[in-house]
Amino acid sequence: MQPLQLLASLASGQPVSGAGLALQAGVTRAAIWKQVEGLRARGVPIEAHGAAGYQLPWPLQMLDAERIRAGLPAGLARALGALEVHGELDSTSSELQRRGAAAGDLSIVLAETQTAGRGRRGRVWLSPPGLNLYLSCLKRFDGGFAALGGLSLAIGVIVLRALKDLGVAGAGLKWPNDVLAMPGEAGAGKLAGILVELSGEYQGPCAAIIGIGLNVRLTPALTLQAGQPACDLATLAGGVAPDRNRVAAVLIAALVAGLQQFERHGFAAFVADYAQSDLLRGQPLRLNGALGVFEGVGAGVDERGALLVRLDDGSVRRIDSADVTVRHA
Ligand code: BTN
């Protein structure tokens, strides 16, 4: 039995006996135990309840391409180049990169788990099986890199639109595109990360691979491992994780509609929405980037997606790339 098959057998959240699992898979109970340990090591909190067997603390839905497709508005489903769900990949974005020219516009790849999930600035993106969403989308553009200013910020707005469609409130954007749960009763921290990678001709046909990691269900151990405050949809939704296939469908629908909007109107169509969710505006900031370390106050973003920072002398700096933290008194 493969680890993801075992996870699927436990997906109901009901206890399943080790003996039953072994019988079903035609392996020994020791082999099942080894798989359970493997899943635990990757962050899945499988409980052992003696004779009753193994159990997840809550039900989960394994990703299913047909169910995701069925959840898409008809027009949008037709616009997709491909919609693939994989068990395990190194990275959904790397998978689309390997496809190169063979991948159609608006191809979507999801995976239950990634063994080498990539975050921004060379960081690792933890990708435990079955709990969260790891999705990449290939979008082709004709107008060269100049037409793509603000794309990565626009994706942040698109993820927030999807959350709104799911009925999840209480999230905002930290420049450039971290989706954060705002401090409140439910908790605070990073809810989604976005990695946009470009290829192609500077002034000709080019492509963006847009990778989104959305936390649906974290455990305390995974939150600790993330190395930064993190939050999940389950927490924001009062403890019950939304169905992952529905989350994927709503996210893909928002992504396709949003990318078509970006293609026609550029970041200008997203500036107002970004401003409404900008968690850095008016905040005291510390920036670490090409200009060294300096401090200022967040003053919004410009039409290219650069961060505006007001300095002590009243002047405003445009920042295209930097690590930004909010200074706390
Ligand atoms: C960040 O550091 O905030 C960006 C994280 C992006 C993670 C996603 S998960 C799907 C896609 N595949 C990857 O390897 N990375 C992105």
CSV table of C-alpha atoms and ligand atoms in Angstrom, one decimal:
chain,number,residue,atom,x,y,z
A,1,MET,CA,0.0,0.0,0.0
A,2,GLN,CA,1.3,3.4,-1.0
A,3,PRO,CA,1.3,6.2,1.7
A,4,LEU,CA,-1.4,8.2,-0.2
A,5,GLN,CA,-3.6,5.1,-0.5
A,6,LEU,CA,-3.3,4.6,3.3
A,7,LEU,CA,-4.2,8.3,3.8
A,8,ALA,CA,-7.2,7.8,1.5
A,9,SER,CA,-8.3,4.8,3.7
A,10,LEU,CA,-8.2,7.0,6.7
A,11,ALA,CA,-9.8,10.0,5.1
A,12,SER,CA,-13.3,9.5,6.7
A,13,GLY,CA,-11.8,10.4,10.1
A,14,GLN,CA,-13.2,7.1,11.5
A,15,PRO,CA,-10.8,4.6,13.1
A,16,VAL,CA,-9.6,1.8,10.8
A,17,SER,CA,-8.0,-1.3,12.2
A,18,GLY,CA,-4.4,-2.1,11.3
A,19,ALA,CA,-5.4,-5.7,10.6
A,20,GLY,CA,-8.2,-4.5,8.2
A,21,LEU,CA,-5.7,-2.2,6.4
A,22,ALA,CA,-3.2,-5.0,6.1
A,23,LEU,CA,-5.8,-7.3,4.7
A,24,GLN,CA,-7.1,-4.8,2.2
A,25,ALA,CA,-3.5,-4.1,1.0
A,26,GLY,CA,-2.3,-7.7,1.2
A,27,VAL,CA,0.7,-6.7,3.4
A,28,THR,CA,1.7,-7.3,7.0
A,29,ARG,CA,0.5,-5.1,9.9
A,30,ALA,CA,4.1,-4.1,10.4
A,31,ALA,CA,4.2,-2.8,6.8
A,32,ILE,CA,1.1,-0.7,7.6
A,33,TRP,CA,2.7,0.6,10.8
A,34,LYS,CA,5.8,1.6,8.8
A,35,GLN,CA,3.6,3.6,6.3
A,36,VAL,CA,1.8,5.2,9.2
A,37,GLU,CA,5.2,6.3,10.7
A,38,GLY,CA,6.2,7.7,7.3
A,39,LEU,CA,3.0,9.8,7.0
A,40,ARG,CA,3.5,11.0,10.6
A,41,ALA,CA,7.1,12.0,9.8
A,42,ARG,CA,5.7,14.1,7.0
A,43,GLY,CA,3.3,15.9,9.3
A,44,VAL,CA,0.1,13.9,9.1
A,45,PRO,CA,-1.2,13.5,12.7
A,46,ILE,CA,-2.4,9.9,12.6
A,47,GLU,CA,-3.6,8.7,16.0
A,48,ALA,CA,-3.3,5.1,17.2
A,49,HIS,CA,-6.3,3.8,19.3
A,50,GLY,CA,-5.3,0.3,20.3
A,51,ALA,CA,-7.5,-2.4,18.9
A,52,ALA,CA,-9.8,0.3,17.2
A,53,GLY,CA,-6.9,1.1,14.9
A,54,TYR,CA,-5.6,4.2,13.3
A,55,GLN,CA,-7.5,7.4,13.0
A,56,LEU,CA,-7.2,11.0,11.7
A,57,PRO,CA,-8.4,13.7,14.1
A,58,TRP,CA,-10.7,15.0,11.4
A,59,PRO,CA,-12.0,13.9,8.0
A,60,LEU,CA,-10.2,15.1,4.9
A,61,GLN,CA,-11.0,14.9,1.2
A,62,MET,CA,-8.4,13.5,-1.2
A,63,LEU,CA,-8.0,15.7,-4.3
A,64,ASP,CA,-10.0,14.5,-7.3
A,65,ALA,CA,-9.6,16.2,-10.7
A,66,GLU,CA,-13.2,15.3,-11.7
A,67,ARG,CA,-14.7,16.8,-8.6
A,68,ILE,CA,-12.6,19.9,-9.0
A,69,ARG,CA,-13.7,20.2,-12.7
A,70,ALA,CA,-17.3,19.7,-11.7
A,71,GLY,CA,-17.1,22.6,-9.3
A,72,LEU,CA,-15.9,25.1,-12.0
A,73,PRO,CA,-18.3,27.3,-14.0
A,74,ALA,CA,-18.7,25.8,-17.5
A,75,GLY,CA,-17.1,28.7,-19.4
A,76,LEU,CA,-14.0,28.6,-17.2
A,77,ALA,CA,-13.6,24.8,-17.4
A,78,ARG,CA,-13.4,25.2,-21.2
A,79,ALA,CA,-10.6,27.9,-20.9
A,80,LEU,CA,-8.3,25.5,-19.0
A,81,GLY,CA,-5.3,24.0,-20.9
A,82,ALA,CA,-5.2,21.0,-18.5
A,83,LEU,CA,-6.2,20.1,-15.0
A,84,GLU,CA,-4.1,17.5,-13.4
A,85,VAL,CA,-4.0,16.1,-9.8
A,86,HIS,CA,-0.8,14.2,-8.9
A,87,GLY,CA,-0.1,12.2,-5.7
A,88,GLU,CA,3.5,13.3,-5.1
A,89,LEU,CA,5.7,15.7,-7.1
A,90,ASP,CA,8.9,17.5,-6.3
A,91,SER,CA,7.0,20.8,-7.0
A,92,THR,CA,3.9,21.6,-9.0
A,93,SER,CA,5.8,24.6,-10.5
A,94,SER,CA,8.8,22.5,-11.4
A,95,GLU,CA,6.4,20.0,-13.1
A,96,LEU,CA,5.0,22.8,-15.3
A,97,GLN,CA,8.5,24.1,-16.1
A,98,ARG,CA,9.5,20.6,-17.3
A,99,ARG,CA,6.5,20.6,-19.7
A,100,GLY,CA,7.8,23.7,-21.4
A,101,ALA,CA,6.2,24.5,-24.7
A,102,ALA,CA,4.1,21.3,-24.5
A,103,ALA,CA,1.9,22.8,-21.8
A,104,GLY,CA,-1.2,24.7,-23.0
A,105,ASP,CA,-2.2,28.1,-21.7
A,106,LEU,CA,-3.9,28.0,-18.3
A,107,SER,CA,-2.7,24.5,-17.5
A,108,ILE,CA,-3.2,23.7,-13.8
A,109,VAL,CA,-1.2,21.1,-11.8
A,110,LEU,CA,-2.0,20.2,-8.2
A,111,ALA,CA,-0.3,17.6,-5.9
A,112,GLU,CA,-1.3,16.0,-2.7
A,113,THR,CA,2.3,16.5,-1.5
A,114,GLN,CA,5.5,18.0,-2.7
A,115,THR,CA,8.9,16.7,-1.8
A,116,ALA,CA,10.8,19.9,-2.8
A,117,GLY,CA,8.2,22.6,-2.5
A,118,ARG,CA,9.7,26.0,-3.3
A,119,GLY,CA,9.0,29.3,-1.5
A,120,ARG,CA,10.1,32.8,-2.4
A,121,ARG,CA,13.8,33.8,-1.9
A,122,GLY,CA,15.0,30.2,-2.0
A,123,ARG,CA,13.0,29.1,1.0
A,124,VAL,CA,11.4,25.7,1.4
A,125,TRP,CA,7.6,25.4,1.3
A,126,LEU,CA,6.5,22.6,3.6
A,127,SER,CA,4.0,20.4,1.8
A,128,PRO,CA,2.6,17.6,4.0
A,129,PRO,CA,0.3,15.2,2.2
A,130,GLY,CA,-3.5,15.6,2.3
A,131,LEU,CA,-3.7,18.7,4.5
A,132,ASN,CA,-3.2,21.8,2.3
A,133,LEU,CA,-3.3,22.9,-1.4
A,134,TYR,CA,-0.3,23.1,-3.7
A,135,LEU,CA,-1.3,24.4,-7.1
A,136,SER,CA,0.6,25.8,-10.1
A,137,CYS,CA,-0.9,27.5,-13.2
A,138,LEU,CA,0.9,28.3,-16.4
A,139,LYS,CA,-0.2,31.5,-18.1
A,140,ARG,CA,1.2,32.7,-21.4
A,141,PHE,CA,1.4,36.4,-22.3
A,142,ASP,CA,2.2,38.1,-25.6
A,143,GLY,CA,3.4,41.5,-24.5
A,144,GLY,CA,6.7,40.7,-23.0
A,145,PHE,CA,7.8,41.2,-19.3
A,146,ALA,CA,6.9,44.9,-19.4
A,147,ALA,CA,3.2,43.9,-19.4
A,148,LEU,CA,3.6,41.8,-16.3
A,149,GLY,CA,4.2,44.6,-13.7
A,150,GLY,CA,2.2,43.8,-10.6
A,151,LEU,CA,1.3,40.3,-11.7
A,152,SER,CA,2.5,38.7,-8.4
A,153,LEU,CA,0.5,41.3,-6.4
A,154,ALA,CA,-2.6,40.7,-8.5
A,155,ILE,CA,-2.4,37.0,-7.7
A,156,GLY,CA,-2.6,37.9,-4.0
A,157,VAL,CA,-5.8,39.8,-4.7
A,158,ILE,CA,-7.1,36.8,-6.7
A,159,VAL,CA,-6.5,34.5,-3.7
A,160,LEU,CA,-8.3,36.9,-1.5
A,161,ARG,CA,-11.3,37.0,-3.9
A,162,ALA,CA,-11.3,33.2,-3.8
A,163,LEU,CA,-11.4,33.2,0.0
A,164,LYS,CA,-14.3,35.7,-0.1
A,165,ASP,CA,-16.1,33.3,-2.4
A,166,LEU,CA,-15.5,30.6,0.1
A,167,GLY,CA,-17.0,32.7,2.8
A,168,VAL,CA,-13.7,33.1,4.6
A,169,ALA,CA,-13.1,36.6,6.0
A,170,GLY,CA,-10.3,38.1,8.0
A,171,ALA,CA,-7.3,37.9,5.6
A,172,GLY,CA,-5.2,40.6,4.0
A,173,LEU,CA,-2.1,41.1,2.0
A,174,LYS,CA,1.5,41.8,3.1
A,175,TRP,CA,3.6,43.1,0.1
A,176,PRO,CA,4.3,41.7,-2.3
A,177,ASN,CA,1.8,38.9,-2.0
A,178,ASP,CA,1.7,37.0,1.3
A,179,VAL,CA,-1.9,36.3,2.2
A,180,LEU,CA,-2.1,36.7,6.0
A,181,ALA,CA,-4.8,36.0,8.5
A,182,MET,CA,-5.3,39.2,10.4
A,183,PRO,CA,-4.8,39.2,14.2
A,184,GLY,CA,-8.1,38.4,15.8
A,185,GLU,CA,-9.8,35.7,17.9
A,186,ALA,CA,-9.1,33.1,15.3
A,187,GLY,CA,-5.3,33.7,15.1
A,188,ALA,CA,-2.9,35.3,12.8
A,189,GLY,CA,-0.2,34.3,10.4
A,190,LYS,CA,0.5,33.3,6.8
A,191,LEU,CA,-2.4,31.6,5.2
A,192,ALA,CA,-1.0,31.4,1.6
A,193,GLY,CA,2.2,31.9,-0.2
A,194,ILE,CA,2.6,32.8,-3.9
A,195,LEU,CA,5.6,32.2,-6.1
A,196,VAL,CA,5.5,33.7,-9.6
A,197,GLU,CA,8.3,32.6,-12.0
A,198,LEU,CA,8.7,34.1,-15.5
A,199,SER,CA,10.3,32.7,-18.7
A,200,GLY,CA,10.4,33.6,-22.3
A,201,GLU,CA,11.4,36.7,-24.3
A,202,TYR,CA,11.8,40.1,-22.6
A,203,GLN,CA,9.9,41.9,-25.3
A,204,GLY,CA,8.0,38.9,-26.9
A,205,PRO,CA,6.0,35.9,-26.0
A,206,CYS,CA,6.6,34.9,-22.3
A,207,ALA,CA,5.0,32.7,-19.7
A,208,ALA,CA,4.4,32.9,-15.9
A,209,ILE,CA,4.2,29.9,-13.7
A,210,ILE,CA,2.1,30.9,-10.8
A,211,GLY,CA,2.5,28.6,-7.7
A,212,ILE,CA,0.1,28.9,-4.8
A,213,GLY,CA,0.4,27.1,-1.5
A,214,LEU,CA,-2.8,27.5,0.6
A,215,ASN,CA,-3.0,26.3,4.2
A,216,VAL,CA,-6.2,24.4,4.6
A,217,ARG,CA,-5.3,22.4,7.7
A,218,LEU,CA,-2.1,22.8,9.8
A,219,THR,CA,-1.2,21.1,13.0
A,220,PRO,CA,0.7,22.7,15.9
A,221,ALA,CA,3.9,20.8,14.9
A,222,LEU,CA,3.6,22.0,11.2
A,223,THR,CA,3.0,25.5,12.4
A,224,LEU,CA,6.2,25.3,14.5
A,225,GLN,CA,8.1,23.8,11.6
A,226,ALA,CA,7.0,26.7,9.3
A,227,GLY,CA,9.4,28.9,11.2
A,228,GLN,CA,7.0,31.9,11.0
A,229,PRO,CA,3.5,32.6,12.2
A,230,ALA,CA,1.1,30.6,10.1
A,231,CYS,CA,-2.7,30.1,10.0
A,232,ASP,CA,-5.1,27.8,8.1
A,233,LEU,CA,-8.6,28.0,6.6
A,234,ALA,CA,-9.9,25.5,9.2
A,235,THR,CA,-9.0,28.0,12.0
A,236,LEU,CA,-10.7,30.9,10.1
A,237,ALA,CA,-13.7,28.8,9.5
A,238,GLY,CA,-14.2,28.0,13.2
A,239,GLY,CA,-12.4,24.7,13.3
A,240,VAL,CA,-14.0,22.9,10.3
A,241,ALA,CA,-11.8,22.7,7.2
A,242,PRO,CA,-13.6,23.4,4.0
A,243,ASP,CA,-13.7,20.6,1.4
A,244,ARG,CA,-10.3,20.7,-0.4
A,245,ASN,CA,-11.8,20.0,-3.8
A,246,ARG,CA,-14.2,22.9,-3.4
A,247,VAL,CA,-11.4,25.2,-2.3
A,248,ALA,CA,-9.4,24.1,-5.3
A,249,ALA,CA,-12.3,24.7,-7.7
A,250,VAL,CA,-13.1,28.2,-6.2
A,251,LEU,CA,-9.4,29.1,-6.3
A,252,ILE,CA,-9.0,27.9,-9.9
A,253,ALA,CA,-12.1,29.8,-11.0
A,254,ALA,CA,-10.8,33.0,-9.4
A,255,LEU,CA,-7.4,32.5,-10.9
A,256,VAL,CA,-8.6,32.0,-14.5
A,257,ALA,CA,-11.0,34.9,-14.3
A,258,GLY,CA,-8.4,37.1,-12.6
A,259,LEU,CA,-5.6,36.2,-15.1
A,260,GLN,CA,-7.9,37.0,-18.0
A,261,GLN,CA,-8.7,40.3,-16.4
A,262,PHE,CA,-5.0,40.9,-15.9
A,263,GLU,CA,-4.2,40.1,-19.5
A,264,ARG,CA,-6.8,42.7,-20.7
A,265,HIS,CA,-6.2,45.5,-18.1
A,266,GLY,CA,-3.0,44.8,-16.3
A,267,PHE,CA,-2.4,45.6,-12.6
A,268,ALA,CA,-4.6,48.7,-12.9
A,269,ALA,CA,-7.6,46.5,-12.5
A,270,PHE,CA,-6.4,45.3,-9.2
A,271,VAL,CA,-5.0,48.4,-7.5
A,272,ALA,CA,-8.2,49.4,-5.7
A,273,ASP,CA,-8.7,45.8,-4.3
A,274,TYR,CA,-5.1,45.6,-3.3
A,275,ALA,CA,-5.4,48.9,-1.4
A,276,GLN,CA,-8.4,47.6,0.5
A,277,SER,CA,-6.5,44.6,1.8
A,278,ASP,CA,-3.0,46.2,2.2
A,279,LEU,CA,-1.8,45.3,5.7
A,280,LEU,CA,1.3,47.4,5.4
A,281,ARG,CA,-0.3,50.8,4.7
A,282,GLY,CA,0.4,53.2,7.6
A,283,GLN,CA,2.6,50.6,9.4
A,284,PRO,CA,6.1,51.3,10.6
A,285,LEU,CA,8.3,49.1,8.4
A,286,ARG,CA,11.9,47.8,8.3
A,287,LEU,CA,13.2,46.9,4.8
A,288,ASN,CA,16.2,44.8,3.9
A,289,GLY,CA,17.1,44.8,0.2
A,290,ALA,CA,19.4,46.1,-2.5
A,291,LEU,CA,19.4,49.5,-0.8
A,292,GLY,CA,20.5,48.0,2.5
A,293,VAL,CA,18.4,48.2,5.7
A,294,PHE,CA,16.2,51.2,6.3
A,295,GLU,CA,13.0,52.1,7.9
A,296,GLY,CA,9.9,54.0,6.9
A,297,VAL,CA,6.1,53.9,6.9
A,298,GLY,CA,4.0,51.9,4.3
A,299,ALA,CA,2.3,54.2,1.8
A,300,GLY,CA,0.6,51.7,-0.5
A,301,VAL,CA,1.8,50.4,-3.9
A,302,ASP,CA,2.1,52.0,-7.3
A,303,GLU,CA,0.6,51.0,-10.6
A,304,ARG,CA,3.6,48.7,-11.3
A,305,GLY,CA,3.2,46.9,-8.0
A,306,ALA,CA,6.2,48.6,-6.3
A,307,LEU,CA,5.9,49.2,-2.5
A,308,LEU,CA,5.8,52.8,-1.5
A,309,VAL,CA,7.6,53.7,1.7
A,310,ARG,CA,7.5,57.1,3.3
A,311,LEU,CA,10.8,58.1,4.9
A,312,ASP,CA,11.3,60.4,7.9
A,313,ASP,CA,12.1,63.4,5.7
A,314,GLY,CA,8.7,63.0,4.0
A,315,SER,CA,10.1,61.6,0.7
A,316,VAL,CA,8.7,58.4,-0.8
A,317,ARG,CA,10.8,55.4,-1.9
A,318,ARG,CA,9.7,52.9,-4.5
A,319,ILE,CA,10.8,49.4,-3.6
A,320,ASP,CA,10.7,46.6,-6.1
A,321,SER,CA,12.4,43.9,-4.0
A,322,ALA,CA,13.1,43.6,-0.3
A,323,ASP,CA,12.3,41.6,2.8
A,324,VAL,CA,9.8,43.6,4.7
A,325,THR,CA,8.9,43.4,8.4
A,326,VAL,CA,6.5,45.4,10.5
A,327,ARG,CA,8.4,47.1,13.4
A,328,HIS,CA,6.7,46.6,16.7
A,329,ALA,CA,7.2,49.1,19.5
B,1,BTN,C1,6.2,31.8,-0.5
B,1,BTN,O1,7.4,31.6,-0.1
B,1,BTN,O2,5.4,32.6,0.1
B,1,BTN,C2,5.7,31.2,-1.8
B,1,BTN,C3,5.3,29.8,-1.6
B,1,BTN,C4,4.7,29.1,-2.8
B,1,BTN,C5,4.4,27.7,-2.6
B,1,BTN,C6,3.7,27.1,-3.8
B,1,BTN,S1,3.0,25.5,-3.4
B,1,BTN,C7,2.7,25.2,-5.1
B,1,BTN,C8,3.9,25.8,-5.9
B,1,BTN,N1,4.9,24.8,-5.9
B,1,BTN,C9,6.1,25.1,-5.3
B,1,BTN,O3,7.1,24.4,-5.2
B,1,BTN,N2,5.9,26.3,-4.8
B,1,BTN,C10,4.6,26.9,-5.0
